[in-house]
Short mmCIF file of C-alpha atoms and ligand atoms in Angstrom, two decimals:
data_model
loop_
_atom_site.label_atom_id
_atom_site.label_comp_id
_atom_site.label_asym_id
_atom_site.label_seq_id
_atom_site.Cartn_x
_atom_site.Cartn_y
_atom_site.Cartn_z
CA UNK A 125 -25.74 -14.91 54.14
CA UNK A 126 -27.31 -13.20 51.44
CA UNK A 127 -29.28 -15.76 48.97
CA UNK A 128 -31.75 -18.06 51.07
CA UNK A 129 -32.03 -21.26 50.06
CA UNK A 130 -35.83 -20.92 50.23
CA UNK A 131 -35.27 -17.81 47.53
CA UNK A 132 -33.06 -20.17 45.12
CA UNK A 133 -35.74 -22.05 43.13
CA UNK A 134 -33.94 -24.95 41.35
CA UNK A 135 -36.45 -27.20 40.31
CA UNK A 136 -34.83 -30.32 39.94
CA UNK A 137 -35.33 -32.33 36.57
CA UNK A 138 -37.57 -35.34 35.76
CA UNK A 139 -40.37 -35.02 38.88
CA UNK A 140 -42.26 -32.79 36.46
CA UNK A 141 -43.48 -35.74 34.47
CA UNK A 142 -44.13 -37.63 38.00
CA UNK A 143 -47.14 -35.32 38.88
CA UNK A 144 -48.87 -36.40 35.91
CA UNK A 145 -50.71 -39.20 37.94
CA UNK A 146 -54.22 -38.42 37.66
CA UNK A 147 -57.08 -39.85 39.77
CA UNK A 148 -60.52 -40.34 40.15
CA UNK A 149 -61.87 -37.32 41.52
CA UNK A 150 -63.34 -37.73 45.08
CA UNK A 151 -67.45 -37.42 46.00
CA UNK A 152 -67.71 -34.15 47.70
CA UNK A 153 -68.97 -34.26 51.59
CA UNK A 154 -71.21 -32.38 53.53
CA UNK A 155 -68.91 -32.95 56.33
CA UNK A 156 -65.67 -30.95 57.58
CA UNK A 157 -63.10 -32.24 55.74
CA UNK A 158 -60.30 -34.07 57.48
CA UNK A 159 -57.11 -31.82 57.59
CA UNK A 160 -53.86 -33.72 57.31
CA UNK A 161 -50.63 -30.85 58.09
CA UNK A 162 -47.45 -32.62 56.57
CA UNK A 163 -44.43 -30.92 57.44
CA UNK A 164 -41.02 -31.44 57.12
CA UNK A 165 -37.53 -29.63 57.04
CA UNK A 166 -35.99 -29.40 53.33
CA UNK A 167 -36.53 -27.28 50.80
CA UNK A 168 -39.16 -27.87 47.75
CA UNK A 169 -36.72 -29.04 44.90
CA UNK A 170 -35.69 -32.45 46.78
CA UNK A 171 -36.79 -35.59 46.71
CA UNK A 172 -39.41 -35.11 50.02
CA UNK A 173 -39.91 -32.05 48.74
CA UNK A 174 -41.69 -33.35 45.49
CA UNK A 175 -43.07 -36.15 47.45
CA UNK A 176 -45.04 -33.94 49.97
CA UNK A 177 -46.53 -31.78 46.75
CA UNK A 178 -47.55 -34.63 45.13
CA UNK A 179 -49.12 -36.20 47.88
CA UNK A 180 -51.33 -33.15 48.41
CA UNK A 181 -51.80 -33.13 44.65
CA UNK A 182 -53.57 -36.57 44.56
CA UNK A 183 -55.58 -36.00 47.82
CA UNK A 184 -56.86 -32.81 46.30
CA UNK A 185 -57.82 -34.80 43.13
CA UNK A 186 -58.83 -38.33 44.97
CA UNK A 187 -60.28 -37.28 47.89
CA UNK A 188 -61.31 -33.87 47.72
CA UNK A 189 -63.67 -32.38 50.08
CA UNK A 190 -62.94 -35.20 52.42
CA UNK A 191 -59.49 -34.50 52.99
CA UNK A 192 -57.54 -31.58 52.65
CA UNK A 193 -53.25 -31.62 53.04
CA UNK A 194 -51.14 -28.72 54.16
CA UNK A 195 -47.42 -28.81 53.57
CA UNK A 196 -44.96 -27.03 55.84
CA UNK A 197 -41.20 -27.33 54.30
CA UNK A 198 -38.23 -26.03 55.38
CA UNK A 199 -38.74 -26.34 59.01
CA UNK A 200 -41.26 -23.62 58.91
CA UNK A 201 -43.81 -25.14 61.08
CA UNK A 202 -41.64 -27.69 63.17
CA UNK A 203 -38.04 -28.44 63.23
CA UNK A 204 -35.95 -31.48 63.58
CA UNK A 205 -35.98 -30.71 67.55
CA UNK A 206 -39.97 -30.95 67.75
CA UNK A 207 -41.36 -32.64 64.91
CA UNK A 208 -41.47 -36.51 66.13
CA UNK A 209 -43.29 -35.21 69.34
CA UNK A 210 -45.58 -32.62 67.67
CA UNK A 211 -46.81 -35.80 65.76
CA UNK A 212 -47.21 -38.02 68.78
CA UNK A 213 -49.22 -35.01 70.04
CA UNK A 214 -51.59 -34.75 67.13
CA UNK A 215 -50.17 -31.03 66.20
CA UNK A 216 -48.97 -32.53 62.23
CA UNK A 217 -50.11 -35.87 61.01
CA UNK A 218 -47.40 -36.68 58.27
CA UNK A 219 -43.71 -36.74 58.81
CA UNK A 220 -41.03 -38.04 57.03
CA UNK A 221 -37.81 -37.41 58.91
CA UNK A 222 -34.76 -39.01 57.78
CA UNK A 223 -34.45 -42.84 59.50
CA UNK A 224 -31.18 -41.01 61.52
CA UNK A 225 -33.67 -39.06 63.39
CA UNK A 226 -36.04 -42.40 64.72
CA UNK A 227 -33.49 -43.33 67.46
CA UNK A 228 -35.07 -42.49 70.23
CA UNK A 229 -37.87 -44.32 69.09
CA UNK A 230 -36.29 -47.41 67.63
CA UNK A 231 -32.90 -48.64 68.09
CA UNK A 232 -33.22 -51.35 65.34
CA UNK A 233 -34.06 -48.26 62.62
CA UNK A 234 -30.45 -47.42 63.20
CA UNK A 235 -29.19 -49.92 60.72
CA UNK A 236 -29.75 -47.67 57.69
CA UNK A 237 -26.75 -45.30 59.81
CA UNK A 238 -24.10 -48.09 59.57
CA UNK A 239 -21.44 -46.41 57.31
CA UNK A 240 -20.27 -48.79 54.21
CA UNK A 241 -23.59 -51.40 54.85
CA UNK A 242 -25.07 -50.43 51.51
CA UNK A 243 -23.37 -50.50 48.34
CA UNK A 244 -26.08 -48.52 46.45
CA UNK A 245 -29.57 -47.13 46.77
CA UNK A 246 -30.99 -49.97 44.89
CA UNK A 247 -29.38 -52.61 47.90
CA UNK A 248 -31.42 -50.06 50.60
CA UNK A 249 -34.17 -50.48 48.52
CA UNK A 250 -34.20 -54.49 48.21
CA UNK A 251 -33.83 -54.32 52.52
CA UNK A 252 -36.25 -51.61 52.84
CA UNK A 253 -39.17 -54.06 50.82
CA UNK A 254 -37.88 -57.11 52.54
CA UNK A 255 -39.51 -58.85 55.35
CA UNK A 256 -36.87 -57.33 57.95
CA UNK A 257 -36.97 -54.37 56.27
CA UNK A 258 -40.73 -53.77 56.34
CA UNK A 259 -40.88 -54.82 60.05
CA UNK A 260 -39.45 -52.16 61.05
CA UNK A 261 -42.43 -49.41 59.59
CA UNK A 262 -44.11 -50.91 62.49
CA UNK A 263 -41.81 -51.11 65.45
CA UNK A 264 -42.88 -47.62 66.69
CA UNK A 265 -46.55 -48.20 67.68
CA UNK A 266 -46.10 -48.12 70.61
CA UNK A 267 -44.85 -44.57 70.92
CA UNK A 268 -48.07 -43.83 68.61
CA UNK A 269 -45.99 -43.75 65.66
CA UNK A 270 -46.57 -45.81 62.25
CA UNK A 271 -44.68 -46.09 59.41
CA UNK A 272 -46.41 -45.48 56.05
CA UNK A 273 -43.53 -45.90 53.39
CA UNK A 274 -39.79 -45.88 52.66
CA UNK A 275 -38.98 -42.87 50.91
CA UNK A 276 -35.68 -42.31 49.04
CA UNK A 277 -33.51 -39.82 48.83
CA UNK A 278 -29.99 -41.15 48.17
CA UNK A 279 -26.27 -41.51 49.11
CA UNK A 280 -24.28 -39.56 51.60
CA UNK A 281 -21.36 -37.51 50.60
CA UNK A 282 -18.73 -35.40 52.47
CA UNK A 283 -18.49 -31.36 52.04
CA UNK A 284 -15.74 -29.44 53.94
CA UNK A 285 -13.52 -26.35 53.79
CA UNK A 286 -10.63 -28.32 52.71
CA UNK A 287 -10.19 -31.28 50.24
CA UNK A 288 -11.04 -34.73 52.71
CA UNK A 289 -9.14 -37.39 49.84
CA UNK A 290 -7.87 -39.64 52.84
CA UNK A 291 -9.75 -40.63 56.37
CA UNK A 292 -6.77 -38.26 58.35
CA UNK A 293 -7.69 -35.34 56.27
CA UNK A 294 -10.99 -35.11 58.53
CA UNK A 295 -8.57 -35.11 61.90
CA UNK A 296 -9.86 -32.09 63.85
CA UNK A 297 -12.61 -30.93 62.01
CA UNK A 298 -15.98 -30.11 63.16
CA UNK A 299 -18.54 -31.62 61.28
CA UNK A 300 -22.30 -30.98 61.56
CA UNK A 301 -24.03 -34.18 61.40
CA UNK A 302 -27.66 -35.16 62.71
CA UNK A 303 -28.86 -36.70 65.99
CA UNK A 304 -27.72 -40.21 65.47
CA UNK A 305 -25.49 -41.92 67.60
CA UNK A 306 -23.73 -43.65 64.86
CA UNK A 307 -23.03 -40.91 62.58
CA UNK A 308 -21.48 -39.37 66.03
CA UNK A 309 -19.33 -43.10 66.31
CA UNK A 310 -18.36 -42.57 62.83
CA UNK A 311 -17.27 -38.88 62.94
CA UNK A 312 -15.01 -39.41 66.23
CA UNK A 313 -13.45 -43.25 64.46
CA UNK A 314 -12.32 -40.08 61.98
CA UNK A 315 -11.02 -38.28 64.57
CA UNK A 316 -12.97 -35.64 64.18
CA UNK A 317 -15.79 -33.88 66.20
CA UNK A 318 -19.18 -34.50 65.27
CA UNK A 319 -21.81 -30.92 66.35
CA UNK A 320 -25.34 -32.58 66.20
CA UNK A 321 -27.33 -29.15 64.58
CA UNK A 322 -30.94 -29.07 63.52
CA UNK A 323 -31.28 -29.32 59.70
CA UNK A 324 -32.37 -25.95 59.58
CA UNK A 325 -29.35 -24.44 61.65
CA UNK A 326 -26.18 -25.92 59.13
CA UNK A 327 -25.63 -23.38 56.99
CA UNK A 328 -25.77 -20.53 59.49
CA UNK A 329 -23.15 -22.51 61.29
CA UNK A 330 -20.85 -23.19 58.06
CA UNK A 331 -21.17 -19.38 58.00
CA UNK A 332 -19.99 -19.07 61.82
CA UNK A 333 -17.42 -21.48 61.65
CA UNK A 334 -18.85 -23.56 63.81
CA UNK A 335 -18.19 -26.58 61.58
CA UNK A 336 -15.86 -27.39 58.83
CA UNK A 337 -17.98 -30.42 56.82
CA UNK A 338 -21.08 -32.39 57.28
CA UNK A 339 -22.37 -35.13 55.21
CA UNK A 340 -24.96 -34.92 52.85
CA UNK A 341 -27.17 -36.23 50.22
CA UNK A 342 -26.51 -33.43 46.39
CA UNK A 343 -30.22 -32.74 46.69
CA UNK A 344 -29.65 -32.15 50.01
CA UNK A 345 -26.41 -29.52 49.58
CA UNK A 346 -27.27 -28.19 46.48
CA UNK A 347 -30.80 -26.98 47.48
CA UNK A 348 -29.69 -26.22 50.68
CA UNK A 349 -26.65 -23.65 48.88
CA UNK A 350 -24.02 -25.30 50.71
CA UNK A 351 -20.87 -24.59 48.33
CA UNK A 352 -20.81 -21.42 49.50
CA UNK A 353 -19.18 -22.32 52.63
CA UNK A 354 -18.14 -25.62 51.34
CA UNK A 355 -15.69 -25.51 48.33
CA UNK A 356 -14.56 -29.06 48.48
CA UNK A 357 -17.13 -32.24 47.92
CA UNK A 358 -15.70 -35.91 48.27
CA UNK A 359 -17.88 -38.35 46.80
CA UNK A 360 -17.61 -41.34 49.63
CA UNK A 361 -20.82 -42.51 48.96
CA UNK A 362 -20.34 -43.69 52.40
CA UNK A 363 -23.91 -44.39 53.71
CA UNK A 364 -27.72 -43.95 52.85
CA UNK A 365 -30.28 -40.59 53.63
CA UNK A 366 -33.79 -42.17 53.47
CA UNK A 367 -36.56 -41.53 55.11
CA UNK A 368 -39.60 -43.30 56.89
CA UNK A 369 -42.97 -41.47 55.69
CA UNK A 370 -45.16 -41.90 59.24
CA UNK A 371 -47.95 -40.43 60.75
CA UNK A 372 -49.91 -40.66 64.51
CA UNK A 373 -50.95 -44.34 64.90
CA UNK A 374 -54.26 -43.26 66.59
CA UNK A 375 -54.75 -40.44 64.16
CA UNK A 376 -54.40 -42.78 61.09
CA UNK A 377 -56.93 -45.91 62.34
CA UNK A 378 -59.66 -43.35 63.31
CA UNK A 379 -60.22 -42.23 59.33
CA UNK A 380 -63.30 -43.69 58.00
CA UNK A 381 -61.94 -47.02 56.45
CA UNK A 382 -62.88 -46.32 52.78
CA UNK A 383 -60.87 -42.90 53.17
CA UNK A 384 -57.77 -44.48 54.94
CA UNK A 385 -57.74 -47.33 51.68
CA UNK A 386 -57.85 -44.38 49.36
CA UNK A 387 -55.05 -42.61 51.39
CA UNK A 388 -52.94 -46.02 51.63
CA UNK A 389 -53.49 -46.56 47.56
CA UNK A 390 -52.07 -42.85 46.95
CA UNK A 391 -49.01 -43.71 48.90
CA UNK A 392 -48.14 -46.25 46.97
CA UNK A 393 -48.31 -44.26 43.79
CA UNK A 394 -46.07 -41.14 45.76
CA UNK A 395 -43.47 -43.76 47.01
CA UNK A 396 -43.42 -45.12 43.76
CA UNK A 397 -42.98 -41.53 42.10
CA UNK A 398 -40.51 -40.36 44.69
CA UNK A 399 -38.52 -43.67 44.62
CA UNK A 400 -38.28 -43.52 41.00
CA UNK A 401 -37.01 -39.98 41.22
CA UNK A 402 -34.70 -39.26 43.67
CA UNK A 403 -31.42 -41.22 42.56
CA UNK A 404 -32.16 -38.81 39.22
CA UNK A 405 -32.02 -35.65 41.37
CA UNK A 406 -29.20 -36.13 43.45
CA UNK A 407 -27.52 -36.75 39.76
CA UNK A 408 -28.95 -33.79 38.72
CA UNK A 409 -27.86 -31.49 41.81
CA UNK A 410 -24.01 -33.15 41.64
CA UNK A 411 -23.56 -32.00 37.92
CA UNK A 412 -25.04 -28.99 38.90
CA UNK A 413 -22.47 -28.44 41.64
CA UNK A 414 -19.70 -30.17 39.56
CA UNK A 415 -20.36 -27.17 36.73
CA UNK A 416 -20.11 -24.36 39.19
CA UNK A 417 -17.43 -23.86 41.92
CA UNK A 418 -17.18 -26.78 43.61
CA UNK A 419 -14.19 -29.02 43.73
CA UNK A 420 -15.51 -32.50 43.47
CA UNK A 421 -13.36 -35.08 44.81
CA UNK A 422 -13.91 -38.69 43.63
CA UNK A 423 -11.48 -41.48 45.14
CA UNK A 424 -10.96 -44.47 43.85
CA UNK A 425 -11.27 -47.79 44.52
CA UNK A 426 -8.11 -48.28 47.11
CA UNK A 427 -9.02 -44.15 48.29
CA UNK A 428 -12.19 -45.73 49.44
CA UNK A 429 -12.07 -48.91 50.98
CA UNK A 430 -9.38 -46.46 53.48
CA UNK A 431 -12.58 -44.78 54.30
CA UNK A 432 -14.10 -47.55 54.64
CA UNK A 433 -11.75 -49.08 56.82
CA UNK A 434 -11.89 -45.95 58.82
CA UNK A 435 -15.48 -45.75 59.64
CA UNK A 436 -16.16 -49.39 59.53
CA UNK A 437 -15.90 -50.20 63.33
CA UNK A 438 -18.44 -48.70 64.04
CA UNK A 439 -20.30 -51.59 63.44
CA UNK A 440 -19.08 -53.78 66.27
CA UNK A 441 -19.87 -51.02 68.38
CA UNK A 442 -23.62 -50.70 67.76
CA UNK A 443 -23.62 -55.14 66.71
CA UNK A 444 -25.68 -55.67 69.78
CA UNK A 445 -27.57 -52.65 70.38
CA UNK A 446 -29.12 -53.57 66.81
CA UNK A 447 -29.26 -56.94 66.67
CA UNK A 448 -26.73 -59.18 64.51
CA UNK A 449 -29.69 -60.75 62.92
CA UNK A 450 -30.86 -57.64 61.08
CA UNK A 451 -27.30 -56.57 60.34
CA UNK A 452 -27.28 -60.42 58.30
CA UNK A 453 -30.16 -59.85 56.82
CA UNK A 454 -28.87 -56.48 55.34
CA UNK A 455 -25.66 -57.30 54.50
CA UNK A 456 -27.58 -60.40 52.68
CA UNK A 457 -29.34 -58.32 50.24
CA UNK A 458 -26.67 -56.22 49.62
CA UNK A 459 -24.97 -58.47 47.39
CA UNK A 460 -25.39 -57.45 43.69
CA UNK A 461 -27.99 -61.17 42.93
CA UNK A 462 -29.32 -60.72 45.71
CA UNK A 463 -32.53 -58.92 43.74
CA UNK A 464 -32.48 -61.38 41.38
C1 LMR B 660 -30.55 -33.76 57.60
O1 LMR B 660 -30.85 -33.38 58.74
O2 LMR B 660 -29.44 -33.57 57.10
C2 LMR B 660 -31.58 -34.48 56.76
O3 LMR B 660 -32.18 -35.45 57.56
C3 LMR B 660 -32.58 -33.52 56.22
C4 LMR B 660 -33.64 -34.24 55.42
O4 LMR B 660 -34.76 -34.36 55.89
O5 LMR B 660 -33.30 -34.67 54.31
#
């Protein structure tokens, strides 16, 4: 490959005005500041991206001398492989790995993998602040992990190296997908065969041949130069790419309490910023990829309820290992009042 996707800086519209939140600038301390490493595995121009730079934005400006943030994108410091551990060990203290990635950890998290559960990002997001929803940020004590937030970053689409308009078309393909037992269900009710690959290893295999689609969010394959291997994008909408924002349990509760309110109160303001943003980005990062090569499939109504029908099994499949009553409660909010 000859452009890097770190190399392609594509800043994506509309965060810009985001990072405008100012703050109160923090006391200085005599003491050693505490040092919070935040790393993750996309590239700057996403929606965790943004979220991660303005997080160490308001520390620097709320907190400064007390605590200092250093941001590790692109998989540069850990990978998907290590991450979840090397925060459990104390080696990074923010994390926010998409919820596919939890399910070693949590097997009620695996909801947000159902295929076809959510219509829209706005249904994950009425879940995601509901009492079931919020649960779950804690369900991972135990394993010395807590969630923080619910960040967004959007709908999942389908990229291959040949147009995918009906369920068969995927027969026989590889596709790259990430360590979650249901996206692997939903790959093989395709008939095809799903290659679980670190984040950071995709487009090296698109280049290999070693897989013929995967299924991504646009921020996600436009910053991550995808079309190059990919020429033909479906837009299936099929299921949601959030992510859980968590740190080390122990870590967290043994910052001074003043200092852990301040961080809490600038996570709310980041959440809210990234929240706000993403759905803009991904639109952003389509039309860019709509403009250039790409072939951009969109199906219609009847074209999608065939994937739907397709992938939808799955859910029988994981009903139990779930629980039915979270399932309800999801498919519950999904209905279009269900905000009101
Ligand atoms: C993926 O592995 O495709 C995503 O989880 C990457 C990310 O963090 O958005």
């Amino acid at each position: 490959m000859n452009t890097s996707p770190l190399g392609r800086c594509r800043l994506l519209l509309g965060f810009a005005a985001l990072l405008g939140f100012a703050g109160a600038v923090g006391a200085a301390s005599s003491e050693e500041p505490i040092v919070i490493k935040f790393s993750h595995v996309v590239a700057d121009d996403t929606p965790k991206g943004q979220g991660a730079i303005l997080f160490k934005k308001l520390v620097e400006e709320r907190l400064a001398g007390k605590v200092s943030v250093k941001i590790f994108p692109n998989s540069s410091l850990y990978g998907d492989a290590d991450e979840l551990q090397a925060l459990r060990d104390n080696n990074v203290q923010i994390l926010a790995p998409s919820l596919a990635k939890f399910s070693q950890y949590s097997k009620q998290l695996q909801i947000f993998d159902l295929p076809f559960l959510f219509d829209d990002l706005a249904a994950v997001n009425r879940f995601q602040q509901r009492a079931k929803g919020r649960q779950l940020l804690t369900g991972m004590q135990e394993s010395n992990i807590t969630g923080l937030a619910y960040w967004h970053n959007g709908m999942k689409q389908l990229s291959s190296t040949k147009a995918l308009n009906k369920p068969a078309d995927a027969k026989g393909l590889a596709f790259r997908i990430q360590s979650s037992p249901i996206i692997e269900s939903q790959f093989a009710a395709l008939g095809a065969t799903p290659v679980k690959l670190p984040f950071a290893d995709t487009l090296q295999a698109m280049a290999d041949g070693k897989v013929q689609g995967t299924e991504n969010t646009w921020s996600n394959i436009y910053s991550q130069t995808y079309e190059k291997y990919q020429p033909y994008m479906t837009e299936t909408n099929h299921g949601v790419l959030d992510y859980m924002l968590v740190t080390n349990t122990k870590f967290w509760y043994a910052i001074p309490h003043a200092t852990r309110t301040e961080l809490e109160g600038i996570i709310e303001d980041v959440t809210f910023a990234v929240n706000n943003a993403a759905e803009q980005q991904n639109v952003d990062a389509r039309q860019r990829l709509s403009q250039g090569k790409t072939k951009l499939i969109t199906l219609t109504e009847q074209e999608r309820s065939e994937w739907r029908a397709a992938m939808q099994p799955v859910w029988k499949q994981y009903e139990a290992v779930i629980g039915a009553d979270i399932i309800n409660a999801a498919e519950q909010v999904n209905r279009k009042n269900a905000g009101k």
